[in-house]
Amino acid sequence: MASTATKRKESLNTQLQSDFTSHKFCPRKEITLDRQWQSRKLKRLLLKTLRLVNSVKKDANSSGETPTTILQLLRRWVMGLQNSLCSPGENADGKYISPFHDIPLLAGSKEDKEIPAKRSKTTGSEVLFNMIVEVPRWTNAKMEIATEEPLNPIKQDIKKGKLRYVANIFPHKGYIWNYGALPQTWEDPSHTDNITGCCGDNDPIDVCEIGSKIRSSGEIVQVKVLGVLALVDEGETDWKIIAISVDDPEAQKIHDLDDVKKHKPGYLEATVDWFRLYKVPDGKPENRFAFNGEFKDKDFAVEIIKSTHEYWKALLHKKADGGTIKCTNVLVSGSPFCCSEEDARSIVQSAPVPVNGDSVSPEVDSWHFFPK
């Protein structure tokens, strides 16, 4: 006969499952989080969870069952909730938009403008870019802009029918930076890079934000670029921009790669190790890099951003073949893919209702060890 504690755990599982499936989280609305909405929903769900878990722990203490197991159960459910949330808000003008296409590349700009020439780090007038956070630091769920879906929602990637998570490579937990992308950029797969000898990876350019704050998925952060790493991933060029948010406490003293080495020693080396090894737990070979794994400076990085922005403009004006990429947008002037606000709202309202995913596997918490 099942113990009381076991029955309580089954009750916790069932009630949380019901809670998750009863909320219609929309995956395609503007990605700037409505924090009041999120706070209210989370508070209700987590308070209910806490009451259940306290009850389970009380029964576990009387039955001899370890409370650690109960807490692990709670932690996995909370991770499952985090990975299920999508923003229900709209942008400041009440419009549904594409994070890929409608958010300006340049911070503070409401329209497409040329990227200025390089600025002196001593003037305090560095070029700032908008970064869309896909994955908060220390988390494992592989969240990304869904480039092949209308209005490009941020969703967890799926492979072979299963939600994808990155492995923990000792001594790290999940992603070691706030990871995301620069909007209005595209690494063209039909273009072979003269430097790397490889074509683009068909995605917006990636960003590793190295500030001290842990950001939220869907957050838009203004960043200054510090440098770039040229990853060659399965034969494709996959640039990794290194940047720091301008509102970070350390931003005033970090302006380039030398400053990163001075104030965050070991971070750049750890970044190379992470990208070299992160696919190995899945049975794939180590990744390789251009320039022997050496970072290129901020001026080089800005030139790469400029080129990917030009490829994106060609894509949005039908001057390049994007294949299965969805270019639907609301705000890009002159784009043949530009749709009305009503059409965008119709896309959102006709989207399939999200279903509750599987609970997070304990394997996500495992550590993997590899020689340096």
Short mmCIF file of N, CA and C in Angstrom, two decimals, residues 15 17 25 38 43 75 101 122 128 132 148 152 167 181 283 298 309 339 357 368:
data_model
loop_
_atom_site.label_atom_id
_atom_site.label_comp_id
_atom_site.label_asym_id
_atom_site.label_seq_id
_atom_site.Cartn_x
_atom_site.Cartn_y
_atom_site.Cartn_z
N GLN A 15 -2.21 18.18 -9.05
CA GLN A 15 -2.73 19.53 -8.93
C GLN A 15 -1.90 20.52 -9.74
N GLN A 17 -0.12 19.78 -12.39
CA GLN A 17 -0.41 19.49 -13.79
C GLN A 17 -1.67 20.22 -14.22
N PHE A 25 -1.13 30.18 -21.87
CA PHE A 25 0.03 31.04 -22.12
C PHE A 25 0.22 31.19 -23.63
N GLN A 38 2.90 38.39 -14.53
CA GLN A 38 3.71 37.22 -14.20
C GLN A 38 3.80 37.03 -12.70
N LYS A 43 2.81 33.94 -8.03
CA LYS A 43 2.56 33.96 -6.60
C LYS A 43 1.47 32.97 -6.24
N ARG A 75 11.61 21.58 -7.06
CA ARG A 75 12.51 22.33 -7.93
C ARG A 75 12.26 22.01 -9.39
N HIS A 101 12.23 40.77 -36.08
CA HIS A 101 12.22 41.78 -37.13
C HIS A 101 11.83 43.19 -36.67
N THR A 122 36.58 56.30 -24.36
CA THR A 122 36.75 57.29 -23.30
C THR A 122 35.69 58.39 -23.34
N LEU A 128 25.34 51.53 -28.91
CA LEU A 128 24.58 50.58 -28.10
C LEU A 128 23.61 49.80 -28.98
N ILE A 132 18.03 40.76 -27.30
CA ILE A 132 16.87 40.02 -26.81
C ILE A 132 17.38 38.82 -26.02
N GLU A 148 11.11 30.16 -37.75
CA GLU A 148 10.26 29.56 -38.78
C GLU A 148 8.78 29.62 -38.42
N ASN A 152 7.62 35.00 -34.91
CA ASN A 152 8.86 34.53 -34.27
C ASN A 152 8.86 34.56 -32.74
N ALA A 167 23.66 20.65 -21.41
CA ALA A 167 24.23 19.89 -20.30
C ALA A 167 25.07 20.80 -19.40
N ALA A 181 20.16 37.17 -28.61
CA ALA A 181 20.43 37.51 -30.00
C ALA A 181 20.24 39.01 -30.23
N GLY A 283 27.00 13.19 -27.60
CA GLY A 283 27.67 12.26 -28.49
C GLY A 283 28.28 12.89 -29.73
N LYS A 298 36.37 44.66 -30.42
CA LYS A 298 35.03 45.23 -30.58
C LYS A 298 34.82 45.83 -31.96
N HIS A 309 23.42 42.65 -40.38
CA HIS A 309 22.27 43.55 -40.50
C HIS A 309 21.92 43.77 -41.97
N CYS A 339 2.77 43.34 -42.20
CA CYS A 339 1.34 43.09 -42.09
C CYS A 339 0.70 44.14 -41.19
N GLY A 357 4.14 20.62 -21.12
CA GLY A 357 5.22 19.71 -21.51
C GLY A 357 5.55 18.72 -20.42
N HIS A 368 28.80 16.89 -16.15
CA HIS A 368 29.66 16.13 -17.08
C HIS A 368 31.08 16.64 -16.94
#
